[in-house]
Amino acid sequence: MRSRLHSPPERPMERSTVSVNAIVKRAGSIGEYWNGLRLFWRAQILGWGFFAVLDLVYQQLIYHDFGIAASRALPTVLSLVVVSTVLHSVYASRRFEGGLTRRTVTWILAWSILAALPLAILVFVADDVLDWSAPGRDPVDDFAFPLIHYSIVLCGWSLCYFWLRAEAAKQAAHRHAIRAEAQALRARLEELRLQLDPHFLFNALNGVAEEIPEHPKAALAMLRDLTAYLRHSLDGIHQTVVTVEAEVAGLSAYLGVQRARFGDRLRTTLHVDPEAAPRRIASFLLQPLVENAVQHGNRDHGLDVGIDIRAAGDRLYVTIDNTGSLDEHAAPRRHRSGIGLENVRRRLALHYPSRHQFVLQQAETGERRVIATMILEGEPCSAP
């Protein structure tokens, strides 16, 4: 006997899965093609597609015959697409670079009427040959109405074209300004990180040297904190956005070095909400505020510095406070704090445009304290 191998029948579920995958793949290809089109052609397709529907309804209301309505509307819309493409080439010339001036509007009216004239003639001839005249219209109306109608349509298209071009130019100028601001800020950040405060670095290294003979373990811990702080500062040059956890690691290393220097005169608390730790934040954003708190806080009876970072929804809430007053921050010998605060404000405007709040104030009651409050909403924008 000879055995025959039979393939199992294709299951309906498998066929439906293949069909769904094919549809998804085709939709993805269409999406890629659409995104690859220039803005002009996307606007052309959407705008004239919407106009085609309206014109079809308009023709149906006049002739009460869908065949006639479609035969008039669709060729006319295709002709308008061709005409508007030609007008686009005309408007793209240097003659119209100045935007919507009185002279430009005059040219728009002239070009719209001139471009609508052949369309009106074609429609008039087609209506006469195919006997599609609208009820209640004489031959003059059959020519004048399309001419006026298409002139108004092309004039409206021209005005929209210049408006969209002006908006595109405005957005391009805005993006250019943001890019220039980002590059300038990046250069400033590199300068700040590469030119570390020589007094801080000297005092930290001097503290390590003093601790080595009697407290080698403390010196080693201080050296590790200093190394971690320097690594965080230098790594941030090419990494403008980091996690809150990474930013806090740099702050902890900096505070560890300062605690080793000042001993009991500096007391720090650092609290980070576990939900906030994986969130993204602009790198080196909090460092100037913590440095100001340590450098300019009142250490007469011991300086307390507190850092609290919490998350709620898509917002980050940051509070940095220290004992002291704003008068001490504004002292002439400490003018560098103003540079640090200005840098913070510029970075907030860059990374969180219209999505941030920053307030530096002095507590009104109780112990004299300076409180910096920061609210960051959403993901930070990465500097180019």
mmCIF file of C-alpha atoms in Angstrom, residues 189 193 232 236-237 239-242 247 281-286 347 351:
data_model
loop_
_atom_site.group_PDB
_atom_site.id
_atom_site.type_symbol
_atom_site.label_atom_id
_atom_site.label_comp_id
_atom_site.label_asym_id
_atom_site.label_seq_id
_atom_site.Cartn_x
_atom_site.Cartn_y
_atom_site.Cartn_z
ATOM 1 C CA LEU A 189 27.239 74.049 30.759
ATOM 2 C CA ARG A 193 31.501 71.667 34.349
ATOM 3 C CA HIS A 232 28.883 63.000 37.260
ATOM 4 C CA GLY A 236 26.774 65.325 31.933
ATOM 5 C CA ILE A 237 28.508 67.281 29.163
ATOM 6 C CA GLN A 239 24.107 63.756 28.407
ATOM 7 C CA THR A 240 21.630 66.598 28.896
ATOM 8 C CA VAL A 241 18.862 64.387 30.305
ATOM 9 C CA VAL A 242 19.338 61.767 33.038
ATOM 10 C CA GLU A 247 21.093 63.284 39.364
ATOM 11 C CA ILE A 281 15.216 65.205 34.504
ATOM 12 C CA ALA A 282 17.585 67.719 32.937
ATOM 13 C CA SER A 283 21.091 66.861 34.131
ATOM 14 C CA PHE A 284 22.881 69.228 36.488
ATOM 15 C CA LEU A 285 19.612 71.140 37.006
ATOM 16 C CA LEU A 286 19.566 70.809 40.802
ATOM 17 C CA ARG A 347 17.589 75.583 31.498
ATOM 18 C CA HIS A 351 13.869 71.813 28.831
#
